[in-house]
CSV table of C-alpha atoms and ligand atoms in Angstrom, one decimal:
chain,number,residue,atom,x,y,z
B,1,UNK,CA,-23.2,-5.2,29.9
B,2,UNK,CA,-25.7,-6.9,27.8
B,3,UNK,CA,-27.1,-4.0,25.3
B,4,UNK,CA,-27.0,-4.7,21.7
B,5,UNK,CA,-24.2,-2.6,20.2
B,6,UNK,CA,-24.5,-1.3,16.4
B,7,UNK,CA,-22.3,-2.9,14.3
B,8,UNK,CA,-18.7,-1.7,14.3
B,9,UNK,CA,-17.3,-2.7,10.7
B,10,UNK,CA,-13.3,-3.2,9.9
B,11,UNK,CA,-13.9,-0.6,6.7
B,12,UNK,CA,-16.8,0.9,5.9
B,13,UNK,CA,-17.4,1.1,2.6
B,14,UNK,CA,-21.3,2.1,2.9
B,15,UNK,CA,-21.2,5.3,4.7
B,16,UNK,CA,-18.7,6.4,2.3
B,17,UNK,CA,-21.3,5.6,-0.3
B,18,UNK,CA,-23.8,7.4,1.1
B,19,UNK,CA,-21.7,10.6,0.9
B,20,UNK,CA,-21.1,10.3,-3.2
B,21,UNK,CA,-24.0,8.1,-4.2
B,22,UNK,CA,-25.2,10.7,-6.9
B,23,UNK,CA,-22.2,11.4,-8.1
B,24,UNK,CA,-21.0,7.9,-8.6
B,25,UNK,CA,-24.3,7.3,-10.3
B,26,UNK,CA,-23.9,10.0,-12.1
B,27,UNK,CA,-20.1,8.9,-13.7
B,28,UNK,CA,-21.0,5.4,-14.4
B,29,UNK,CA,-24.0,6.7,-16.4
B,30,UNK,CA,-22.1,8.4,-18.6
B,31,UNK,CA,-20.0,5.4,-19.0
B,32,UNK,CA,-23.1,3.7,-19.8
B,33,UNK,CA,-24.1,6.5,-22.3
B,34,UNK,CA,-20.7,6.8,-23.9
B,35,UNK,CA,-20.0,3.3,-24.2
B,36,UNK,CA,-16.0,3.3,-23.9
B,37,UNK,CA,-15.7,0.8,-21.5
B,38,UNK,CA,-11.7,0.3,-22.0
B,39,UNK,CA,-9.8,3.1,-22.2
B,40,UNK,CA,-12.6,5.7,-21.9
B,41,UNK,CA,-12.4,9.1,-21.1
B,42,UNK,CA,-12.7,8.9,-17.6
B,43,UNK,CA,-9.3,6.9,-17.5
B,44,UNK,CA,-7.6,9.6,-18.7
B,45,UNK,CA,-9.4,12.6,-17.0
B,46,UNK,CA,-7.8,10.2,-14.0
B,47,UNK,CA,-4.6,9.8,-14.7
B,48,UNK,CA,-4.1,13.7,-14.8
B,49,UNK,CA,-6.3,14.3,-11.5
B,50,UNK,CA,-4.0,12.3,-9.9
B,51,UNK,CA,-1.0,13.0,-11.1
B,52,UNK,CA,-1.5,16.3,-10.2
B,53,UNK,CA,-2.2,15.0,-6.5
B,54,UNK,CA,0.6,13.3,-6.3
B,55,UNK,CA,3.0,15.9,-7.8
B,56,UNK,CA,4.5,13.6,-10.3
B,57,UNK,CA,4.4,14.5,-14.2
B,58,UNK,CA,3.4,10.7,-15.0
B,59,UNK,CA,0.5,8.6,-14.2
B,60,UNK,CA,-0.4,5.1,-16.0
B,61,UNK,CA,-3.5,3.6,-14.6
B,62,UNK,CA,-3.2,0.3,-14.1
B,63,UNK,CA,-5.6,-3.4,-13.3
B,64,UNK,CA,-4.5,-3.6,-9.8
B,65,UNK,CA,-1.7,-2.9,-7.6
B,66,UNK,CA,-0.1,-6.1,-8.0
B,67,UNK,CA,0.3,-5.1,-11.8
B,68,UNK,CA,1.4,-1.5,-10.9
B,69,UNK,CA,4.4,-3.4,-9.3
B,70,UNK,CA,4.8,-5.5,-12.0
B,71,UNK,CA,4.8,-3.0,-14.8
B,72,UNK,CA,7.3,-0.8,-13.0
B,73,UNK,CA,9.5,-3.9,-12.7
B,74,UNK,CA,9.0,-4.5,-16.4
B,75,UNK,CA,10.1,-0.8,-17.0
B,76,UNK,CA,13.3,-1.9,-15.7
B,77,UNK,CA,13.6,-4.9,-17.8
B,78,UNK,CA,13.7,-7.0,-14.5
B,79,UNK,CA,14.7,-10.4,-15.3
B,80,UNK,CA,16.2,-13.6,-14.3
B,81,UNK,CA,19.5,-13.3,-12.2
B,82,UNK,CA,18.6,-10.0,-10.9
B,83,UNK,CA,18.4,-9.3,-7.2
B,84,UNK,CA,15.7,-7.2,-6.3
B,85,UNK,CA,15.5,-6.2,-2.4
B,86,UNK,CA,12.7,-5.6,-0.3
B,87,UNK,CA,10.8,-6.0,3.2
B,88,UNK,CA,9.7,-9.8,4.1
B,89,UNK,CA,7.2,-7.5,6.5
B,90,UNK,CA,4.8,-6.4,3.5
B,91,UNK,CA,1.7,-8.4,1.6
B,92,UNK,CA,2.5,-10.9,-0.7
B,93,UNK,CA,2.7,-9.1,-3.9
B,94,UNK,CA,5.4,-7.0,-3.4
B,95,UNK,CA,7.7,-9.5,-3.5
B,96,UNK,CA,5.8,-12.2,-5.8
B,97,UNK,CA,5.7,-9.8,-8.2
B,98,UNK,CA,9.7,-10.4,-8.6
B,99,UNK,CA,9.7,-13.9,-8.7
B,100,UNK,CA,7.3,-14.1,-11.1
B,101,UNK,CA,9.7,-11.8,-13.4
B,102,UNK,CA,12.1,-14.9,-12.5
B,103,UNK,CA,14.2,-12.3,-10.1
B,104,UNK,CA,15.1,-13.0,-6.9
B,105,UNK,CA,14.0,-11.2,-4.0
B,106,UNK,CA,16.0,-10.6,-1.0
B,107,UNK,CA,14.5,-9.6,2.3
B,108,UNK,CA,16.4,-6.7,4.3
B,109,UNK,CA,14.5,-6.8,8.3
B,110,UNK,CA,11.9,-3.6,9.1
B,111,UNK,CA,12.8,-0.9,11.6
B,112,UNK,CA,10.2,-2.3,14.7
B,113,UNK,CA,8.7,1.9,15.0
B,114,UNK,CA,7.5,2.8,11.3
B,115,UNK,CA,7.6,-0.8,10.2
B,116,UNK,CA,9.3,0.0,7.1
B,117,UNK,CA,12.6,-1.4,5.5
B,118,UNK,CA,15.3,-0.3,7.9
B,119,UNK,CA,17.5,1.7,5.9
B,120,UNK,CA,21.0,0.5,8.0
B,121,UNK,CA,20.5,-2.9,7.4
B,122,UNK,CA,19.4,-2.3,3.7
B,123,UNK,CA,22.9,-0.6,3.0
B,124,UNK,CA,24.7,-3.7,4.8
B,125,UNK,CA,22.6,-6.5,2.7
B,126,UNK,CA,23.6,-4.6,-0.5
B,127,UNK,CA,27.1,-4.5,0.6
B,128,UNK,CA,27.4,-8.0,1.3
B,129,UNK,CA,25.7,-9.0,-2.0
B,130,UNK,CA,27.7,-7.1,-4.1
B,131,UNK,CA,30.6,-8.3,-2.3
B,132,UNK,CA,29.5,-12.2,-1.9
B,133,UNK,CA,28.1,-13.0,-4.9
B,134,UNK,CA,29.1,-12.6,-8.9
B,135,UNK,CA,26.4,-14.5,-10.1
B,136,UNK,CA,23.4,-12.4,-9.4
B,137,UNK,CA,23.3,-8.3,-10.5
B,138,UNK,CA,21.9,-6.2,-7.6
B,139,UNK,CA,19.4,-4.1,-9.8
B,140,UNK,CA,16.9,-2.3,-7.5
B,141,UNK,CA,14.8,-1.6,-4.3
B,142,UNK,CA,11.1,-1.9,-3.9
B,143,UNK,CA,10.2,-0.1,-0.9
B,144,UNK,CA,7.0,-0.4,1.1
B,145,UNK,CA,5.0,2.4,2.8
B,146,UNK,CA,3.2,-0.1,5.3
B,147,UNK,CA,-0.2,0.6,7.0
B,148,UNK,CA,0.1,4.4,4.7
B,149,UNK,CA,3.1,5.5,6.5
B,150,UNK,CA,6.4,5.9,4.0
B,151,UNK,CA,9.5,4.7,4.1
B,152,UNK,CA,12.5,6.2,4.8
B,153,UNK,CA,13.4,7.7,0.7
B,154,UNK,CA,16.0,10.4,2.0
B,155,UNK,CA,18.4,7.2,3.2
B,156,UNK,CA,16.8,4.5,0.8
B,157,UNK,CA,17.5,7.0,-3.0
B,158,UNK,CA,20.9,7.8,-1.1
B,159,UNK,CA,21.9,4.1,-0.5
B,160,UNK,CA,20.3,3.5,-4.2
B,161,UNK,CA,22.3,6.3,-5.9
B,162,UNK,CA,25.6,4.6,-4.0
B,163,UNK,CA,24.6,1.3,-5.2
B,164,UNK,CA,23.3,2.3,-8.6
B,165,UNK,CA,20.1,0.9,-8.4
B,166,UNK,CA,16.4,1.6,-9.0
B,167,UNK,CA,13.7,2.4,-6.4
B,168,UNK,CA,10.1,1.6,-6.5
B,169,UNK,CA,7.4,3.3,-3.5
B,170,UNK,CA,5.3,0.6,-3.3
B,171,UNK,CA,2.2,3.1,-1.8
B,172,UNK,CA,-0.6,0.9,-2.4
B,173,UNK,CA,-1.2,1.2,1.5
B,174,UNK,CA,0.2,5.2,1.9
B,175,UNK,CA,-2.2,6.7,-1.2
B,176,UNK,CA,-2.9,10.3,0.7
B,177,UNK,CA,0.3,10.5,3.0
B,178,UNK,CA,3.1,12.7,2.5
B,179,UNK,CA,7.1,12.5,3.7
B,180,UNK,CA,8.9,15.6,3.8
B,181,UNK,CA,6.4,17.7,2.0
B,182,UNK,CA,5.8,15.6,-1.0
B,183,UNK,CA,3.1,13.3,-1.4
B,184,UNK,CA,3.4,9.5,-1.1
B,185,UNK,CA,3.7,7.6,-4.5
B,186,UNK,CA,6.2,10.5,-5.8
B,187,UNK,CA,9.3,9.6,-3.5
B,188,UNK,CA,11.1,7.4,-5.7
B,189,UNK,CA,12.0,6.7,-9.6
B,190,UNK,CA,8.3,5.1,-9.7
B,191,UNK,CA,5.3,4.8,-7.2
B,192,UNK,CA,2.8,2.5,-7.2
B,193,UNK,CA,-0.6,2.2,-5.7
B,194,UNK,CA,-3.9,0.0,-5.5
B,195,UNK,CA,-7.4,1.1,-5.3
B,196,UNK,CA,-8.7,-2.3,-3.7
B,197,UNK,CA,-11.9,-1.2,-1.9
B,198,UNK,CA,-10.4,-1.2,0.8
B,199,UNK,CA,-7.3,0.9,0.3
B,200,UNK,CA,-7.6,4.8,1.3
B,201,UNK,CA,-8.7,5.4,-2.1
B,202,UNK,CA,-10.7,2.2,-3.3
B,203,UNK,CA,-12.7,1.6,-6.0
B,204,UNK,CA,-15.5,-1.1,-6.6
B,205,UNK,CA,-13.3,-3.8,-7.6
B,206,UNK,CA,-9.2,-4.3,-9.0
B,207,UNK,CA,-7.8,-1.1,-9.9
B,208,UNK,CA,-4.1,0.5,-9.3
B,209,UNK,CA,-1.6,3.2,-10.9
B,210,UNK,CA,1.9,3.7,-11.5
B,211,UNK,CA,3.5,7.4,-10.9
B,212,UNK,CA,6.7,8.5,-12.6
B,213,UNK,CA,8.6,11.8,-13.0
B,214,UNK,CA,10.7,9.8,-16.3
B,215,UNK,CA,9.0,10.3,-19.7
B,216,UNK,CA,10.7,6.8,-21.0
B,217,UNK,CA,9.6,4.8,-18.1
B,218,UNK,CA,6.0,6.4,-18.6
B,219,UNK,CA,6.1,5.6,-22.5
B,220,UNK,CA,7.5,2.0,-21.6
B,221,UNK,CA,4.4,1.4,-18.5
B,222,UNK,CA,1.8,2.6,-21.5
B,223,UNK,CA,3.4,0.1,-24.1
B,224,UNK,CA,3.6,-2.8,-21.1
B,225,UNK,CA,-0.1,-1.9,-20.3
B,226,UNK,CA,-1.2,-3.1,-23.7
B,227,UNK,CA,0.8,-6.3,-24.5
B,228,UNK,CA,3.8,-4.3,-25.2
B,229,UNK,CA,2.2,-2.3,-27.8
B,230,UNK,CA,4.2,0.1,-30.3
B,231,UNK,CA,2.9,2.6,-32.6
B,232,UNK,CA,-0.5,0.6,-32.4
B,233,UNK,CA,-2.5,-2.0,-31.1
B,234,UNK,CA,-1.1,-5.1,-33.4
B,235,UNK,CA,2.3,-3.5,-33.4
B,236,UNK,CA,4.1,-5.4,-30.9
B,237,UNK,CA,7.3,-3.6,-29.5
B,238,UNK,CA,7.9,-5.9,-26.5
B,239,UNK,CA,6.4,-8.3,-24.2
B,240,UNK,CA,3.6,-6.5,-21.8
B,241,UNK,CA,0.4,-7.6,-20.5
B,242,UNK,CA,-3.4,-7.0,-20.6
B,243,UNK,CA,-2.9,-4.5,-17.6
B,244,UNK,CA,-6.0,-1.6,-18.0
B,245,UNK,CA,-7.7,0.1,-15.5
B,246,UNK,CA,-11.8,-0.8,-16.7
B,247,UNK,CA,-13.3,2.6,-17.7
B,248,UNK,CA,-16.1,2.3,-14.8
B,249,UNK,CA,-13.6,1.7,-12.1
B,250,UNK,CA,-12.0,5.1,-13.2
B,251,UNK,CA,-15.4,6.9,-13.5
B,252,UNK,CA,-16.1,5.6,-9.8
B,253,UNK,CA,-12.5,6.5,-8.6
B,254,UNK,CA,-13.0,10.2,-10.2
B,255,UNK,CA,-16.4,10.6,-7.9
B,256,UNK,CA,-14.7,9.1,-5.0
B,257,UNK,CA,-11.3,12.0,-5.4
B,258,UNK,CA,-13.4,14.4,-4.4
B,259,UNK,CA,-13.9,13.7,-1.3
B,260,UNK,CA,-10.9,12.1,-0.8
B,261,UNK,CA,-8.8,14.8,1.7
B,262,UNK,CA,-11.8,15.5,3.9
B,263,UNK,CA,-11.6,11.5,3.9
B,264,UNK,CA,-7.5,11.7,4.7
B,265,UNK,CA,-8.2,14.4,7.5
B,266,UNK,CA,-11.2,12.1,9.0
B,267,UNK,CA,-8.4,8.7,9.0
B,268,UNK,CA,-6.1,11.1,10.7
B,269,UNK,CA,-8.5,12.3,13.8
B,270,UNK,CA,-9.6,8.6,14.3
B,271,UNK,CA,-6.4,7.6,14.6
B,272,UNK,CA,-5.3,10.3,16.9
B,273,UNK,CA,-8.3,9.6,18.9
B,274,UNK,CA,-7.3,5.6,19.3
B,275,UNK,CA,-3.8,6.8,20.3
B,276,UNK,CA,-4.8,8.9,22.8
B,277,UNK,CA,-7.3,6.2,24.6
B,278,UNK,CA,-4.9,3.1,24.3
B,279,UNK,CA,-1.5,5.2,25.0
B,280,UNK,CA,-1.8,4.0,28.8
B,281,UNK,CA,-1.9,0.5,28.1
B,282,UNK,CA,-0.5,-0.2,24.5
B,283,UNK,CA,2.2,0.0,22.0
B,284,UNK,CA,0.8,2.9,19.5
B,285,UNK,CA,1.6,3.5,16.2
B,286,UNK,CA,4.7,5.8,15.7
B,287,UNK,CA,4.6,8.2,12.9
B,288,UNK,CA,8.2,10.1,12.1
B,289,UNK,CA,7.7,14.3,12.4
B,290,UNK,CA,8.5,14.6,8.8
B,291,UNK,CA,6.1,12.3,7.3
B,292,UNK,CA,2.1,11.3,8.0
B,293,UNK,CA,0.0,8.4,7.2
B,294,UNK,CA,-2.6,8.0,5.3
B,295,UNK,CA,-4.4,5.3,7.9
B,296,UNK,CA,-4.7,2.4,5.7
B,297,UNK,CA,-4.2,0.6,8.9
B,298,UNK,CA,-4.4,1.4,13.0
B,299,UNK,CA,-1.7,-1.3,14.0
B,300,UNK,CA,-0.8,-1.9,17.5
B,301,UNK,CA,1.4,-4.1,19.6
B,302,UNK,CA,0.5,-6.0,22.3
B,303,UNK,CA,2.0,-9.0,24.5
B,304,UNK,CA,-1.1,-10.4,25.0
B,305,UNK,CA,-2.5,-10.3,21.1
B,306,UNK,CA,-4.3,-13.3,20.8
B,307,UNK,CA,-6.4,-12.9,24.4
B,308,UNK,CA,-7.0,-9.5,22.9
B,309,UNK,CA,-8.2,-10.7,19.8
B,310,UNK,CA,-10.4,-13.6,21.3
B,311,UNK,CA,-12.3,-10.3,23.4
B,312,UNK,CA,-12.6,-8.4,20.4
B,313,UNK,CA,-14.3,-11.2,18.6
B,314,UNK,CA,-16.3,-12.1,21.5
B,315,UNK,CA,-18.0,-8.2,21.5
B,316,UNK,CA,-18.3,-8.8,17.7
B,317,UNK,CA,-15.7,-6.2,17.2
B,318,UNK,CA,-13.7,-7.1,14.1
B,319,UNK,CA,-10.0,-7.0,13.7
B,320,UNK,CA,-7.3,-8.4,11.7
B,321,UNK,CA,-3.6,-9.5,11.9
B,322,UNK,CA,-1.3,-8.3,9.3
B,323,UNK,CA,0.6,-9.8,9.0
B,324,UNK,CA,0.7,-13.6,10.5
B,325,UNK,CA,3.5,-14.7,9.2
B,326,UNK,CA,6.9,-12.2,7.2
B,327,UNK,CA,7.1,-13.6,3.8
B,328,UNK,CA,10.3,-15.2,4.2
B,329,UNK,CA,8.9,-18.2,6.2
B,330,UNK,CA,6.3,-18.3,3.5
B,331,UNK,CA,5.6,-21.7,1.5
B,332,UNK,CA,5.6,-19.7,-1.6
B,333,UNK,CA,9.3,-18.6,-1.4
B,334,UNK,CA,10.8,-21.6,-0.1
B,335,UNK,CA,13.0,-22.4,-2.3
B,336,UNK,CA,15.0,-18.6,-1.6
B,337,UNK,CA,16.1,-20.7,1.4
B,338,UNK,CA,15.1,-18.6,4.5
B,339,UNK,CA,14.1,-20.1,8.0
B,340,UNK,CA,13.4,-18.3,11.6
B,341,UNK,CA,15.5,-16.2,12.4
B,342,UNK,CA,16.8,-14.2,9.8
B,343,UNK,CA,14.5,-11.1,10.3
B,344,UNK,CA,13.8,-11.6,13.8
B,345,UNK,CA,11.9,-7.6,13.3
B,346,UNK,CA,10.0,-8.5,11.1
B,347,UNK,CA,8.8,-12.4,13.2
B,348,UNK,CA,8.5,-10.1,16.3
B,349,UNK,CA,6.1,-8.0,15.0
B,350,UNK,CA,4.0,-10.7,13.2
B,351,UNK,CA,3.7,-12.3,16.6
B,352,UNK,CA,2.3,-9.5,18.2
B,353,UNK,CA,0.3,-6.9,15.7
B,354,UNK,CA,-2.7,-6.8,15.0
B,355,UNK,CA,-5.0,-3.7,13.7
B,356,UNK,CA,-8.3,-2.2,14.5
B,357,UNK,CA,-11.3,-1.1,12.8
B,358,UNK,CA,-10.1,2.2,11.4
B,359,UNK,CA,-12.2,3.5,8.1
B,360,UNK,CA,-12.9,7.6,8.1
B,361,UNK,CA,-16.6,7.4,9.6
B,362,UNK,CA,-15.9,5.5,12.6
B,363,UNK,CA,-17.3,7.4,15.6
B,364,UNK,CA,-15.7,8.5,18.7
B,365,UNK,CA,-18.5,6.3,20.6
B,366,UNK,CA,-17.2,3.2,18.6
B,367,UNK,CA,-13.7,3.8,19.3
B,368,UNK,CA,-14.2,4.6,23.1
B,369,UNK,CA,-16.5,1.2,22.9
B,370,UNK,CA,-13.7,-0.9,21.2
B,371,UNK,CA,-10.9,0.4,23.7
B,372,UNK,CA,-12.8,-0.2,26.6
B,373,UNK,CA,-13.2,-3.7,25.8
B,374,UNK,CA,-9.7,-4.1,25.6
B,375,UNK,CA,-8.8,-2.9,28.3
B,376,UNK,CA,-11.7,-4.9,30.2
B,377,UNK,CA,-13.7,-1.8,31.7
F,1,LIG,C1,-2.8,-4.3,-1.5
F,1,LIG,C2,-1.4,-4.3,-1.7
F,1,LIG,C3,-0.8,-4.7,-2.9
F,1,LIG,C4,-1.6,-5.2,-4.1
F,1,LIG,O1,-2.6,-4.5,-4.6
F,1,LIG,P1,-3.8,-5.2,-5.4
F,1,LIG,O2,-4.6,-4.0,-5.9
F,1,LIG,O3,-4.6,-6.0,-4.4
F,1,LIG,O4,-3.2,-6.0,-6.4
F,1,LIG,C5,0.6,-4.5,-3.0
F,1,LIG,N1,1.3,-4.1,-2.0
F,1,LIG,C6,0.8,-3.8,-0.8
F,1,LIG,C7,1.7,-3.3,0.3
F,1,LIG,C8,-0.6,-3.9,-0.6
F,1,LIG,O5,-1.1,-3.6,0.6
């Protein structure tokens, strides 16, 4: 089977492009004409769209997701000798984001179905903390709605509420999915999100937004987004950061919501179509009956990954392992004192995941093409 193949790409960002062109062209040159390149119009014309999408009454547009996590932890005047816990089965900044706030992170294993922070065990690793140790304060939860699924927020707000702590959705992967009827980003105190390019809702370069339902916490996010600011620019209420969504990003974010449920829908049918081909001879993704996924990722299982991977490569189909290695065996956070072991979940999975191409255009033809090289036909 020799015959040159069209290229099958991980995301494609092009024939999404192709759909809005105009309109993109259109919003960046009024950005152009307007000139307001921070804190333009467009930002704000944002902000409500989606807070309206997401049913929450807050939305502070952010840099990047990374700072969305950050700014909600600065909300909660996160700080050291507080404990913040989290998944070690998640990308890196979730969890740097509290050691750079000089907290400490502590990793609670995944449940091995959604891949999400296993509620059980989070309720046991609070226990014990608050029980073992009098030197650190327990203060919060940052969740993670891996590959655009959510988390489990009925059990994780109930174990918070016991535990009187904070919880923060970190959607930047679940932007689009819903849990329970609401949408993702509005299940806990705060939500955050990313618009990478290649997130369900991407932009052309770092962008990200924090959701909240709390009018404090979104007057303290607006202040932290500009260096702390108070009643004005060089009034200086508290320490913050230079965290702004850029004007353009927002303008090319506004064209790029419109066609953003047709694009949900489309994520939706490829993935269905993938888990009906592969269901024979692979571990499928499992999505809970009261929650859907907003695709950022088609992750499967398999025994045999790297062989798998090596085939895939060698048919120039691309693919990509998150995630390699949990972050509790990372270099990075070292000196929190993990080693193999402790989550074995979350090492079990990064030994045998791996995800396919999965972007909203991919054709049936592609998929049937990929599949059937994996399973050697
Ligand atoms: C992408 C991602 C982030 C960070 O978003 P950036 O916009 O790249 O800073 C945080 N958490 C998760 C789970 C992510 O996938």
């Amino acid at each position: 089977m020799t015959q040159t193949r069209p290229q099958i790409n991980f995301v494609d960002l092009k024939a999404q492009q192709n759909l809005v062109r105009n309109k993109i062209e259109t919003r960046i040159n009024t950005v152009l004409d307007h000139g307001k390149y921070i804190m333009g119009p467009e930002v704000k014309e944002l902000e409500e769209k989606l807070s309206e999408y997401v049913g929450s009454k807050y939305c502070v547009s952010c840099a990047s997701g990374t700072d969305a996590l950050l700014m909600a932890l600065m909300a909660y005047n996160v700080g050291p000798g507080d404990v913040i816990f989290t998944t070690p089965f998640t990308f890196i900044a979730t969890a740097e984001v509290i050691s750079l706030l000089g907290a400490t992170p502590v990793f609670v294993d995944i449940d091995q179905e959604t891949f999400n922070i296993d509620p059980v065990k989070l309720r046991e690793t609070i226990f014990n903390k608050i029980n073992n140790n009098g030197h650190t304060k327990p203060r919060g939860i940052v969740a993670v709605d891996l590959f655009g699924q959510p988390a489990d927020y009925n059990e994780i707000n109930k174990i918070a509420a016991e535990f009187d702590l904070f919880v923060i959705e970190d959607g930047a992967q679940s932007f689009g999915s819903e849990y329970q009827g609401k949408t993702a980003c509005g299940l806990a105190d705060i939500g955050t999100t990313s618009f990478f390019p290649a997130k369900p809702l991407g932009c052309y370069g770092d962008g990200g937004a924090v959701f909240t339902n709390n009018e404090e916490t979104a007057k303290l996010l607006t202040s932290i987004r500009v260096h702390g600011k108070g009643s004005h620019k060089y009034d200086n209420a508290r320490i913050g950061i230079n965290g702004r969504l850029d004007t353009l990003q927002a303008a090319i974010l506004l064209a790029k919501l419109e066609i953003f449920d047709d694009e949900i829908r489309r994520r939706n049918d490829v993935a269905n179509r993938y888990s009906e081909l592969l269901s024979t001879t692979l571990k499928t993704p499992t999505v809970r009956p009261d929650r859907s996924s907003a695709w950022a990722q088609y992750s499967i299982l398999a025994e045999d990954r790297d062989e798998i991977l090596a085939k895939l490569k060698a048919n120039n189909i691309p693919a990509a392992v998150y995630y390699p290695k949990p972050l509790h065996l990372q270099e990075a956070f070292s000196a929190l004192g993990y080693k193999t072991g402790d989550f074995p979940v979350s090492e079990e999975m990064a030994s045998l995941i791996f995800s396919l191409p999965m972007h909203p255009y991919l054709e049936k033809e592609q998929q049937e093409y990929i599949v059937s090289v994996i399973n050697n036909l």
